[in-house]
Short mmCIF file of C-alpha atoms in Angstrom, two decimals:
data_model
loop_
_atom_site.label_atom_id
_atom_site.label_comp_id
_atom_site.label_asym_id
_atom_site.label_seq_id
_atom_site.Cartn_x
_atom_site.Cartn_y
_atom_site.Cartn_z
CA MET A 134 15.46 5.34 6.85
CA ILE A 135 13.93 2.13 5.54
CA THR A 136 13.63 1.80 1.75
CA LEU A 137 11.98 -1.11 -0.07
CA ASP A 138 11.55 -1.84 -3.75
CA LEU A 139 9.39 -4.87 -4.50
CA SER A 140 7.49 -6.12 -7.53
CA THR A 141 5.26 -8.92 -8.77
CA LEU A 142 3.63 -9.95 -12.03
CA VAL A 143 -0.16 -10.22 -12.10
CA ASP A 144 -2.28 -11.87 -14.77
CA ARG A 145 -4.88 -9.09 -15.01
CA PRO A 146 -5.19 -6.04 -17.28
CA VAL A 147 -3.62 -2.81 -16.00
CA PRO A 148 -6.95 -0.89 -15.72
CA GLU A 149 -8.51 -3.63 -13.54
CA ILE A 150 -5.46 -3.77 -11.28
CA PHE A 151 -5.37 0.01 -10.97
CA GLU A 152 -9.06 0.22 -10.11
CA PHE A 153 -8.60 -2.24 -7.22
CA LEU A 154 -5.17 -1.10 -6.08
CA SER A 155 -5.85 2.64 -6.10
CA ASN A 156 -8.89 2.28 -3.81
CA PRO A 157 -7.53 2.42 -0.23
CA LEU A 158 -10.74 0.80 1.05
CA ASN A 159 -9.40 -2.43 -0.52
CA LEU A 160 -6.23 -2.39 1.61
CA PRO A 161 -7.56 -4.76 4.33
CA LYS A 162 -8.17 -7.36 1.58
CA TRP A 163 -4.46 -7.68 0.88
CA GLN A 164 -2.45 -5.83 3.54
CA LYS A 165 -2.21 -7.94 6.68
CA MET A 166 -1.31 -5.07 9.03
CA ILE A 167 -4.35 -2.92 8.06
CA ALA A 168 -7.25 -3.72 10.37
CA ALA A 169 -9.63 -0.99 9.19
CA ILE A 170 -9.73 2.07 6.97
CA GLU A 171 -12.29 4.78 6.32
CA GLN A 172 -12.35 7.82 4.07
CA VAL A 173 -12.53 11.06 6.05
CA THR A 174 -12.61 13.66 3.26
CA PRO A 175 -15.68 13.86 1.03
CA GLY A 176 -15.70 13.20 -2.69
CA ASP A 177 -14.06 10.92 -5.19
CA LEU A 178 -10.54 9.61 -4.81
CA ALA A 179 -7.99 12.27 -5.81
CA VAL A 180 -4.69 13.73 -4.67
CA GLY A 181 -5.35 15.01 -1.16
CA THR A 182 -8.04 12.48 -0.21
CA LYS A 183 -7.52 11.42 3.42
CA TYR A 184 -8.27 8.20 5.28
CA LYS A 185 -8.26 7.11 8.92
CA VAL A 186 -6.29 3.86 9.32
CA ALA A 187 -6.14 1.31 12.14
CA ALA A 188 -3.16 -1.02 11.90
CA GLU A 189 -0.99 -3.40 13.88
CA VAL A 190 2.80 -3.20 13.58
CA MET A 191 5.12 -5.44 15.58
CA GLY A 192 2.27 -6.34 17.91
CA ARG A 193 1.36 -2.71 18.57
CA LYS A 194 -2.05 -1.36 17.61
CA ILE A 195 -1.70 2.07 16.07
CA GLU A 196 -4.01 4.54 14.41
CA GLY A 197 -2.97 6.95 11.76
CA GLN A 198 -3.89 8.94 8.73
CA MET A 199 -3.23 8.18 5.09
CA GLN A 200 -3.36 10.70 2.25
CA ILE A 201 -3.26 10.18 -1.51
CA THR A 202 -0.19 11.97 -2.91
CA THR A 203 -0.16 10.72 -6.51
CA PHE A 204 -3.09 9.65 -8.67
CA GLU A 205 -2.30 9.01 -12.35
CA PRO A 206 -4.75 6.43 -13.74
CA PRO A 207 -4.15 3.76 -14.79
CA HIS A 208 -0.42 3.56 -14.05
CA LYS A 209 0.57 5.23 -10.78
CA VAL A 210 -0.79 5.84 -7.31
CA GLY A 211 1.00 7.05 -4.21
CA PHE A 212 0.19 7.80 -0.63
CA VAL A 213 1.74 8.82 2.64
CA ASN A 214 0.78 7.07 5.84
CA GLN A 215 1.45 8.61 9.24
CA SER A 216 0.81 5.93 11.85
CA GLY A 217 2.07 6.66 15.32
CA PRO A 218 5.70 7.73 15.20
CA MET A 219 6.36 6.36 11.70
CA ARG A 220 5.76 8.10 8.38
CA VAL A 221 5.73 5.88 5.29
CA GLU A 222 5.56 7.02 1.67
CA ILE A 223 4.52 4.42 -0.90
CA THR A 224 4.34 4.69 -4.68
CA VAL A 225 2.92 1.91 -6.81
CA THR A 226 3.42 1.81 -10.56
CA LEU A 227 1.90 -0.54 -13.12
CA LYS A 228 3.47 -1.55 -16.42
CA PRO A 229 1.79 -3.75 -19.02
CA VAL A 230 3.51 -7.11 -19.45
CA GLY A 231 1.81 -9.30 -22.04
CA LEU A 232 -1.86 -9.50 -21.06
CA GLY A 233 -1.05 -8.72 -17.44
CA ALA A 234 1.05 -6.22 -15.55
CA LYS A 235 4.08 -5.73 -13.39
CA ILE A 236 3.26 -4.07 -10.07
CA SER A 237 6.24 -2.19 -8.64
CA LEU A 238 6.08 -0.89 -5.09
CA HIS A 239 8.54 1.66 -3.70
CA ALA A 240 8.30 2.41 0.02
CA GLU A 241 10.28 4.76 2.26
CA GLY A 242 9.80 5.02 5.97
CA ASN A 243 11.51 6.96 8.70
CA PRO A 244 10.84 5.28 12.03
CA ALA A 245 10.88 7.35 15.19
CA GLY A 246 10.40 6.64 18.87
CA VAL A 247 10.36 2.96 19.82
CA PHE A 248 10.40 2.02 16.12
CA ALA A 249 13.73 3.85 15.60
CA LEU A 250 15.32 1.73 18.31
CA ALA A 251 14.35 -1.40 16.39
CA GLU A 252 14.95 -0.10 12.84
CA GLY A 253 17.00 -3.12 11.72
CA ILE A 254 14.47 -5.62 13.01
CA LEU A 255 11.62 -3.48 11.73
CA ALA A 256 13.12 -3.25 8.22
CA GLY A 257 13.35 -7.04 7.91
CA LYS A 258 9.87 -7.57 9.30
CA ILE A 259 8.31 -4.95 7.04
CA LYS A 260 10.08 -6.37 3.98
CA SER A 261 8.80 -9.89 4.64
CA GLU A 262 5.29 -8.56 5.40
CA MET A 263 5.25 -6.50 2.21
CA GLU A 264 6.43 -9.50 0.17
CA ALA A 265 3.58 -11.53 1.70
CA ASN A 266 1.18 -8.63 1.01
CA LEU A 267 2.20 -8.55 -2.67
CA ALA A 268 1.69 -12.32 -2.92
CA ARG A 269 -1.76 -11.87 -1.32
CA LEU A 270 -2.54 -8.99 -3.73
CA LYS A 271 -1.57 -11.16 -6.70
CA SER A 272 -3.82 -13.96 -5.44
CA VAL A 273 -6.78 -11.63 -4.76
CA LEU A 274 -6.50 -9.99 -8.19
CA GLU A 275 -6.03 -13.19 -10.15
CA ASN A 276 -8.93 -14.89 -8.37
CA GLN A 277 -11.37 -12.06 -9.28
CA LYS A 278 -11.66 -13.46 -12.81
#
């Protein structure tokens, strides 16, 4: 089991951050490993909304499905991503800090197959990629002003 807890401060109001962050179609703008994403269930974003995801992890192209598991505007959003043999659950919470917000990301993944054999390497790589993703998210959000 791989567990990560990361956070960053962003100089944007919580509602603006939540609007951007809770829309999975924005993932390719800040998550390096996401190549493409499309909504596959009709309607507005809500718990249960599903998406088809194309990603690249450790040089392997994989396709998977993502589903919204938590949607509590404007402070919390969660989803589960099943890509290939790895299932990842992510919860993002926002807390006001001054005029901006603290974004906290909690991720849990249980690698299987070839990913299980490289769990230690995978954990380090995912942690550094997620840290870079949070830095990219901060930059994208703060440059939307």
